Amino acid sequence: MSALLDLLMGIFRQQSLGGAALELAALAAPLWVAALVGLLIGWAWRPRWAGVVVGENAQQAAQLPAPPQSACATATAEASRLESAAIVPRTVVAPVAPEEEQLPVNTGDLMHLWRLVEVKDGGPSWIHMMERTLPTMRYQAWRRDPPNGPPQYRSSTIFEDASPEVVRDFFWDDEFRIKNTWDDMLLQHETLEECTKTGAMVVRWVRKFPFFCSDREYIIGRRIWASGKTFYCVTKSVPRPSVPRQNKPRRVDLYYSSWCIRPVESRKGDGAMTACEVLLFHHEDMGIPWEIAKLGVRQGMWGCVKRIEPGLRAYQVERTAGEPISKCAAMAHVTTKFNADELVTEDNTEASSSNNNNTEVEKPKHWTNNIPKVLMIGGAVALACTFDGGLLTKAVIFGTARRFARPGRR
């Protein structure tokens, strides 16, 4: 270090500025000579691998992102895809039978609900909102805010001494909703379509909203799948241009409300599966600003939920007394049987296929890629040993060689 400082001080103690410049030029001359020699060698000797390198660079250039205009178009297309995904759940990878495609609710909707239940849908994390307990009912609710779409809600309601079959019929029975008024927002209901083979239905609802809002109209497709004593009940909005729109009530085009109804262990601690859990997933665009809707839901959620408990008990009494079930409840008995384990296998297969497609195979580096570095470093060493320019000259040559040998680092 002291020799380097002495050399620098000697240069700057020159009598004139021109002498110092000449000395610095003399020190830099070997570097310029090495650069010229490298250019001449590279121009005169063009090995075969040079064409391969150029070909790889051209291929990489062809894979570069599109210009800003294409990027904007891609972003717009992605936003449209996300918006439509909020209405139509992600479909299953397996091919859907033609008759399934014609139904308002198909196996793709089942797969989407199953992923929601298993927390495998890839959406944002759920935020816990509330927890309430009654003597024969426990309730918890969560919310999440997707980047594109209205707030989404998830709730778990556990009813003691209730069978999944009765709870399934209870939520499907539109006539009892109005007669018992446990759902006091439902004003009208009618069945537009039904499939007695699969149980798929299309119904029209008119729901009452507060006085400062007009009532809302829903065109809903719904269907039930059964895996043992677990029921997957899908209800969602479906387009029906044949049903004319009206100014009042206002049509709601985005609606999703689906349940997973399954037996769970009673909190009595006796190990009996005499309780029933209802996992509900719900979101809709009511035409109200989402922040205001979130405030209203948070304030009125428990008031609506606690009305379900006496409604279910009244429904159990009617069923025990042998009262005839309504047509809507009878359609709830027409379910599509499936094996939930097959969905697990199918989901794992899809995930594995997706990972394999997204994994980039790293190409092995050919030994010829290191030839430019070897030439540069070797030339620098040769120049440093040939020109006796002192410590500073060797330091400059070696440092420059290291810099050019590692062009990708900063």
PDB file of C-alpha atoms in Angstrom, residues 207-336:
ATOM      1  CA  ARG A 207     -85.575  -9.627  -1.588  1.00  0.00           C
ATOM      2  CA  LYS A 208     -86.541  -6.638   0.526  1.00  0.00           C
ATOM      3  CA  PHE A 209     -83.937  -3.943   1.093  1.00  0.00           C
ATOM      4  CA  PRO A 210     -84.014  -0.928   3.444  1.00  0.00           C
ATOM      5  CA  PHE A 211     -86.335   1.955   2.586  1.00  0.00           C
ATOM      6  CA  PHE A 212     -83.555   4.026   0.988  1.00  0.00           C
ATOM      7  CA  CYS A 213     -82.814   1.208  -1.524  1.00  0.00           C
ATOM      8  CA  SER A 214     -85.047  -0.469  -4.041  1.00  0.00           C
ATOM      9  CA  ASP A 215     -85.753  -4.178  -3.661  1.00  0.00           C
ATOM     10  CA  ARG A 216     -83.408  -6.599  -5.424  1.00  0.00           C
ATOM     11  CA  GLU A 217     -84.155  -9.367  -7.915  1.00  0.00           C
ATOM     12  CA  TYR A 218     -82.020 -12.528  -8.130  1.00  0.00           C
ATOM     13  CA  ILE A 219     -81.939 -15.198 -10.834  1.00  0.00           C
ATOM     14  CA  ILE A 220     -80.260 -18.094  -9.041  1.00  0.00           C
ATOM     15  CA  GLY A 221     -79.038 -21.475 -10.205  1.00  0.00           C
ATOM     16  CA  ARG A 222     -78.642 -24.114  -7.490  1.00  0.00           C
ATOM     17  CA  ARG A 223     -77.767 -27.755  -7.067  1.00  0.00           C
ATOM     18  CA  ILE A 224     -76.682 -30.223  -4.348  1.00  0.00           C
ATOM     19  CA  TRP A 225     -73.923 -32.849  -4.369  1.00  0.00           C
ATOM     20  CA  ALA A 226     -73.651 -35.546  -1.699  1.00  0.00           C
ATOM     21  CA  SER A 227     -70.588 -37.405  -0.435  1.00  0.00           C
ATOM     22  CA  GLY A 228     -71.841 -39.676   2.325  1.00  0.00           C
ATOM     23  CA  LYS A 229     -73.587 -37.445   4.843  1.00  0.00           C
ATOM     24  CA  THR A 230     -71.764 -34.308   3.649  1.00  0.00           C
ATOM     25  CA  PHE A 231     -73.708 -32.061   1.273  1.00  0.00           C
ATOM     26  CA  TYR A 232     -72.251 -29.407  -1.026  1.00  0.00           C
ATOM     27  CA  CYS A 233     -75.033 -26.950  -1.860  1.00  0.00           C
ATOM     28  CA  VAL A 234     -74.193 -24.415  -4.583  1.00  0.00           C
ATOM     29  CA  THR A 235     -76.319 -21.351  -5.287  1.00  0.00           C
ATOM     30  CA  LYS A 236     -75.128 -18.597  -7.607  1.00  0.00           C
ATOM     31  CA  SER A 237     -76.475 -16.023 -10.035  1.00  0.00           C
ATOM     32  CA  VAL A 238     -76.965 -17.226 -13.603  1.00  0.00           C
ATOM     33  CA  PRO A 239     -77.737 -15.166 -16.723  1.00  0.00           C
ATOM     34  CA  ARG A 240     -81.244 -15.569 -18.075  1.00  0.00           C
ATOM     35  CA  PRO A 241     -81.949 -13.047 -20.867  1.00  0.00           C
ATOM     36  CA  SER A 242     -85.389 -14.608 -21.210  1.00  0.00           C
ATOM     37  CA  VAL A 243     -86.363 -12.981 -17.888  1.00  0.00           C
ATOM     38  CA  PRO A 244     -86.845  -9.271 -18.675  1.00  0.00           C
ATOM     39  CA  ARG A 245     -85.151  -6.707 -16.471  1.00  0.00           C
ATOM     40  CA  GLN A 246     -87.156  -4.124 -14.571  1.00  0.00           C
ATOM     41  CA  ASN A 247     -86.321  -0.815 -12.975  1.00  0.00           C
ATOM     42  CA  LYS A 248     -87.783  -2.126  -9.733  1.00  0.00           C
ATOM     43  CA  PRO A 249     -86.796  -4.525  -8.345  1.00  0.00           C
ATOM     44  CA  ARG A 250     -83.200  -4.082  -9.449  1.00  0.00           C
ATOM     45  CA  ARG A 251     -81.422  -7.143 -10.865  1.00  0.00           C
ATOM     46  CA  VAL A 252     -78.340  -8.414  -8.985  1.00  0.00           C
ATOM     47  CA  ASP A 253     -75.943  -9.952 -11.504  1.00  0.00           C
ATOM     48  CA  LEU A 254     -73.209 -11.096  -9.118  1.00  0.00           C
ATOM     49  CA  TYR A 255     -74.361 -13.416  -6.353  1.00  0.00           C
ATOM     50  CA  TYR A 256     -72.684 -16.444  -4.776  1.00  0.00           C
ATOM     51  CA  SER A 257     -73.946 -18.194  -1.651  1.00  0.00           C
ATOM     52  CA  SER A 258     -73.008 -21.839  -1.105  1.00  0.00           C
ATOM     53  CA  TRP A 259     -72.930 -24.221   1.853  1.00  0.00           C
ATOM     54  CA  CYS A 260     -71.119 -27.295   2.997  1.00  0.00           C
ATOM     55  CA  ILE A 261     -73.366 -29.153   5.457  1.00  0.00           C
ATOM     56  CA  ARG A 262     -71.744 -31.973   7.433  1.00  0.00           C
ATOM     57  CA  PRO A 263     -72.094 -33.818  10.748  1.00  0.00           C
ATOM     58  CA  VAL A 264     -69.709 -32.862  13.560  1.00  0.00           C
ATOM     59  CA  GLU A 265     -69.169 -33.949  17.129  1.00  0.00           C
ATOM     60  CA  SER A 266     -71.503 -32.530  19.740  1.00  0.00           C
ATOM     61  CA  ARG A 267     -70.042 -30.196  22.332  1.00  0.00           C
ATOM     62  CA  LYS A 268     -71.648 -32.349  24.997  1.00  0.00           C
ATOM     63  CA  GLY A 269     -68.402 -34.295  25.002  1.00  0.00           C
ATOM     64  CA  ASP A 270     -69.973 -37.720  24.515  1.00  0.00           C
ATOM     65  CA  GLY A 271     -68.268 -38.260  21.139  1.00  0.00           C
ATOM     66  CA  ALA A 272     -71.569 -38.538  19.268  1.00  0.00           C
ATOM     67  CA  MET A 273     -71.851 -36.881  15.831  1.00  0.00           C
ATOM     68  CA  THR A 274     -75.227 -35.364  16.675  1.00  0.00           C
ATOM     69  CA  ALA A 275     -74.344 -31.780  15.751  1.00  0.00           C
ATOM     70  CA  CYS A 276     -74.364 -30.306  12.259  1.00  0.00           C
ATOM     71  CA  GLU A 277     -71.969 -27.690  10.857  1.00  0.00           C
ATOM     72  CA  VAL A 278     -72.902 -25.322   8.050  1.00  0.00           C
ATOM     73  CA  LEU A 279     -69.954 -23.666   6.293  1.00  0.00           C
ATOM     74  CA  LEU A 280     -71.321 -20.746   4.282  1.00  0.00           C
ATOM     75  CA  PHE A 281     -69.434 -18.802   1.587  1.00  0.00           C
ATOM     76  CA  HIS A 282     -71.187 -15.679   0.396  1.00  0.00           C
ATOM     77  CA  HIS A 283     -70.541 -12.597  -1.714  1.00  0.00           C
ATOM     78  CA  GLU A 284     -72.693 -10.388  -3.908  1.00  0.00           C
ATOM     79  CA  ASP A 285     -72.653  -7.011  -5.614  1.00  0.00           C
ATOM     80  CA  MET A 286     -75.850  -5.331  -4.431  1.00  0.00           C
ATOM     81  CA  GLY A 287     -75.128  -2.039  -6.185  1.00  0.00           C
ATOM     82  CA  ILE A 288     -74.077  -0.408  -2.910  1.00  0.00           C
ATOM     83  CA  PRO A 289     -70.544   0.943  -2.293  1.00  0.00           C
ATOM     84  CA  TRP A 290     -68.561  -1.941  -0.866  1.00  0.00           C
ATOM     85  CA  GLU A 291     -67.331  -0.080   2.223  1.00  0.00           C
ATOM     86  CA  ILE A 292     -70.903   0.881   3.139  1.00  0.00           C
ATOM     87  CA  ALA A 293     -72.028  -2.694   2.489  1.00  0.00           C
ATOM     88  CA  LYS A 294     -69.288  -4.020   4.779  1.00  0.00           C
ATOM     89  CA  LEU A 295     -70.429  -1.696   7.567  1.00  0.00           C
ATOM     90  CA  GLY A 296     -74.060  -2.762   7.139  1.00  0.00           C
ATOM     91  CA  VAL A 297     -73.177  -6.461   7.098  1.00  0.00           C
ATOM     92  CA  ARG A 298     -71.076  -6.150  10.227  1.00  0.00           C
ATOM     93  CA  GLN A 299     -73.850  -4.325  12.106  1.00  0.00           C
ATOM     94  CA  GLY A 300     -76.717  -6.551  10.995  1.00  0.00           C
ATOM     95  CA  MET A 301     -75.061  -9.956  10.606  1.00  0.00           C
ATOM     96  CA  TRP A 302     -75.741 -11.357  14.057  1.00  0.00           C
ATOM     97  CA  GLY A 303     -79.306 -10.042  14.078  1.00  0.00           C
ATOM     98  CA  CYS A 304     -80.043 -12.084  10.942  1.00  0.00           C
ATOM     99  CA  VAL A 305     -78.114 -15.175  12.006  1.00  0.00           C
ATOM    100  CA  LYS A 306     -79.745 -15.594  15.403  1.00  0.00           C
ATOM    101  CA  ARG A 307     -83.154 -15.833  13.678  1.00  0.00           C
ATOM    102  CA  ILE A 308     -82.030 -19.053  11.974  1.00  0.00           C
ATOM    103  CA  GLU A 309     -81.978 -21.027  15.245  1.00  0.00           C
ATOM    104  CA  PRO A 310     -85.723 -20.756  16.097  1.00  0.00           C
ATOM    105  CA  GLY A 311     -86.587 -21.224  12.412  1.00  0.00           C
ATOM    106  CA  LEU A 312     -84.663 -24.506  12.266  1.00  0.00           C
ATOM    107  CA  ARG A 313     -86.270 -25.785  15.468  1.00  0.00           C
ATOM    108  CA  ALA A 314     -89.747 -24.988  14.091  1.00  0.00           C
ATOM    109  CA  TYR A 315     -88.851 -26.840  10.905  1.00  0.00           C
ATOM    110  CA  GLN A 316     -87.732 -29.873  12.933  1.00  0.00           C
ATOM    111  CA  VAL A 317     -91.046 -29.866  14.776  1.00  0.00           C
ATOM    112  CA  GLU A 318     -92.972 -29.868  11.495  1.00  0.00           C
ATOM    113  CA  ARG A 319     -90.902 -32.713  10.100  1.00  0.00           C
ATOM    114  CA  THR A 320     -91.310 -34.737  13.282  1.00  0.00           C
ATOM    115  CA  ALA A 321     -95.056 -34.161  13.148  1.00  0.00           C
ATOM    116  CA  GLY A 322     -95.148 -35.580   9.622  1.00  0.00           C
ATOM    117  CA  GLU A 323     -96.070 -32.373   7.800  1.00  0.00           C
ATOM    118  CA  PRO A 324     -95.717 -32.769   4.005  1.00  0.00           C
ATOM    119  CA  ILE A 325     -92.597 -31.203   2.599  1.00  0.00           C
ATOM    120  CA  SER A 326     -92.729 -28.520  -0.056  1.00  0.00           C
ATOM    121  CA  LYS A 327     -91.679 -28.994  -3.663  1.00  0.00           C
ATOM    122  CA  CYS A 328     -88.444 -27.050  -3.048  1.00  0.00           C
ATOM    123  CA  ALA A 329     -87.537 -29.337  -0.147  1.00  0.00           C
ATOM    124  CA  ALA A 330     -88.372 -32.383  -2.265  1.00  0.00           C
ATOM    125  CA  MET A 331     -85.903 -31.168  -4.916  1.00  0.00           C
ATOM    126  CA  ALA A 332     -83.218 -31.060  -2.203  1.00  0.00           C
ATOM    127  CA  HIS A 333     -83.494 -34.837  -2.017  1.00  0.00           C
ATOM    128  CA  VAL A 334     -82.416 -35.136  -5.675  1.00  0.00           C
ATOM    129  CA  THR A 335     -78.656 -34.967  -5.199  1.00  0.00           C
ATOM    130  CA  THR A 336     -75.650 -35.941  -7.308  1.00  0.00           C
TER     131      THR A 336
END
